[in-house]
Short mmCIF file of C-alpha atoms in Angstrom, two decimals:
data_model
loop_
_atom_site.label_atom_id
_atom_site.label_comp_id
_atom_site.label_asym_id
_atom_site.label_seq_id
_atom_site.Cartn_x
_atom_site.Cartn_y
_atom_site.Cartn_z
CA MET A 1 199.43 30.52 -60.76
CA GLU A 2 200.70 31.93 -64.02
CA ARG A 3 198.57 32.26 -67.15
CA LYS A 4 199.95 31.29 -70.52
CA ILE A 5 199.89 33.83 -73.30
CA LEU A 6 199.07 32.37 -76.68
CA LEU A 7 199.09 34.26 -79.95
CA TYR A 8 196.29 33.81 -82.47
CA LYS A 9 197.84 33.76 -85.96
CA ASN A 10 200.37 36.58 -86.48
CA TYR A 11 198.23 39.62 -85.64
CA PHE A 12 199.85 40.49 -82.33
CA ARG A 13 203.35 39.40 -83.36
CA ASP A 14 203.22 41.69 -86.41
CA PHE A 15 202.05 44.61 -84.28
CA TYR A 16 204.66 43.93 -81.60
CA GLN A 17 207.50 43.80 -84.12
CA SER A 18 206.34 47.08 -85.68
CA ILE A 19 206.79 49.12 -82.47
CA GLY A 20 210.06 50.32 -80.97
CA ASP A 21 212.09 48.65 -78.22
CA GLY A 22 210.85 50.99 -75.49
CA ALA A 23 207.21 50.40 -76.42
CA GLN A 24 207.88 46.64 -76.55
CA ARG A 25 209.28 46.76 -72.99
CA LYS A 26 206.17 48.60 -71.80
CA VAL A 27 203.88 46.04 -73.50
CA ASP A 28 205.98 43.24 -71.94
CA TYR A 29 205.49 44.84 -68.51
CA VAL A 30 201.71 44.77 -68.90
CA LEU A 31 201.83 41.20 -70.27
CA ASP A 32 203.80 40.11 -67.20
CA MET A 33 201.10 41.60 -64.97
CA LEU A 34 198.43 39.78 -67.01
CA LYS A 35 200.24 36.48 -66.49
CA THR A 36 200.60 36.77 -62.74
CA LYS A 37 198.02 39.15 -61.22
CA GLN A 38 194.34 38.47 -60.57
CA ARG A 39 193.37 42.16 -60.69
CA ILE A 40 195.00 44.80 -62.84
CA ASN A 41 194.43 48.54 -62.78
CA GLU A 42 192.18 49.86 -65.57
CA LYS A 43 195.12 52.01 -66.63
CA PHE A 44 196.60 48.79 -68.07
CA VAL A 45 193.63 46.53 -68.88
CA LYS A 46 190.04 47.44 -69.68
CA HIS A 47 187.02 45.29 -70.56
CA ILE A 48 185.63 46.50 -73.88
CA ARG A 49 182.62 44.24 -74.58
CA ASP A 50 181.61 40.66 -75.43
CA GLY A 51 184.52 39.21 -73.43
CA VAL A 52 187.10 41.29 -75.32
CA TYR A 53 189.66 43.19 -73.26
CA GLU A 54 192.12 45.90 -74.19
CA LEU A 55 195.74 45.83 -73.03
CA ARG A 56 196.96 49.41 -72.64
CA ALA A 57 200.59 50.54 -72.70
CA GLN A 58 201.88 54.08 -72.84
CA TYR A 59 205.41 54.95 -73.88
CA ASP A 60 207.08 58.19 -74.92
CA GLY A 61 203.80 60.04 -75.42
CA ASN A 62 202.26 57.25 -77.52
CA ILE A 63 199.48 54.90 -76.48
CA TYR A 64 199.53 51.29 -77.67
CA ARG A 65 196.56 48.93 -77.49
CA ALA A 66 196.12 45.22 -78.11
CA PHE A 67 192.94 43.21 -77.74
CA PHE A 68 192.74 39.85 -75.99
CA ILE A 69 190.32 37.38 -74.46
CA PHE A 70 190.53 34.90 -71.64
CA ASP A 71 190.14 31.30 -72.81
CA GLY A 72 189.48 29.20 -69.76
CA ASN A 73 191.20 30.13 -66.51
CA ASN A 74 194.82 30.11 -67.61
CA ILE A 75 195.16 31.22 -71.20
CA VAL A 76 195.17 34.74 -72.56
CA MET A 77 194.75 35.08 -76.31
CA LEU A 78 196.12 38.25 -77.94
CA PHE A 79 194.67 39.65 -81.14
CA ASN A 80 195.23 42.76 -83.21
CA GLY A 81 197.16 45.71 -81.84
CA PHE A 82 197.36 49.34 -82.86
CA GLN A 83 198.74 52.71 -81.86
CA LYS A 84 195.93 54.79 -80.46
CA LYS A 85 195.72 58.34 -81.78
CA THR A 86 192.39 59.45 -80.33
CA GLN A 87 190.80 59.49 -76.88
CA LYS A 88 188.23 56.83 -77.80
CA THR A 89 189.08 53.35 -79.08
CA PRO A 90 187.96 53.23 -82.74
CA GLN A 91 184.82 51.14 -83.29
CA SER A 92 186.45 49.53 -86.34
CA GLU A 93 189.24 48.13 -84.13
CA ILE A 94 186.71 46.78 -81.61
CA ASN A 95 184.69 45.15 -84.40
CA LYS A 96 187.87 43.58 -85.80
CA ALA A 97 188.74 42.16 -82.37
CA ILE A 98 185.26 40.66 -81.94
CA LYS A 99 185.46 39.15 -85.43
CA LEU A 100 188.84 37.59 -84.57
CA LYS A 101 187.47 36.26 -81.27
CA ASN A 102 184.63 34.54 -83.12
CA GLU A 103 187.05 33.22 -85.74
CA TYR A 104 189.31 31.85 -82.99
CA TYR A 105 186.48 29.95 -81.27
CA ALA A 106 185.17 28.64 -84.60
CA SER A 107 188.62 27.22 -85.41
CA LYS A 108 189.03 25.40 -82.04
#
């Protein structure tokens, strides 16, 4: 069973287009795992809170993150992404992801 990946507005698309080809390939690799695997190593996906997860991709010494949620059993929604510069995920980015999750469900 393969999950569908849907994009909410242009948040993820804008982030994805702003990173280089190598980083895009690494993000694509993790997305492919998300679509097909039931369990994924925490190196690639981590639950943050309130049903928000963080996709994690590392390329060329840089760490890229994108938030997503599961909507039902098959659909993964991707939200904002960013290049991580510190060890801890910034609270402002987590708050933004939760706000977007709530906005997404309100618009359904």
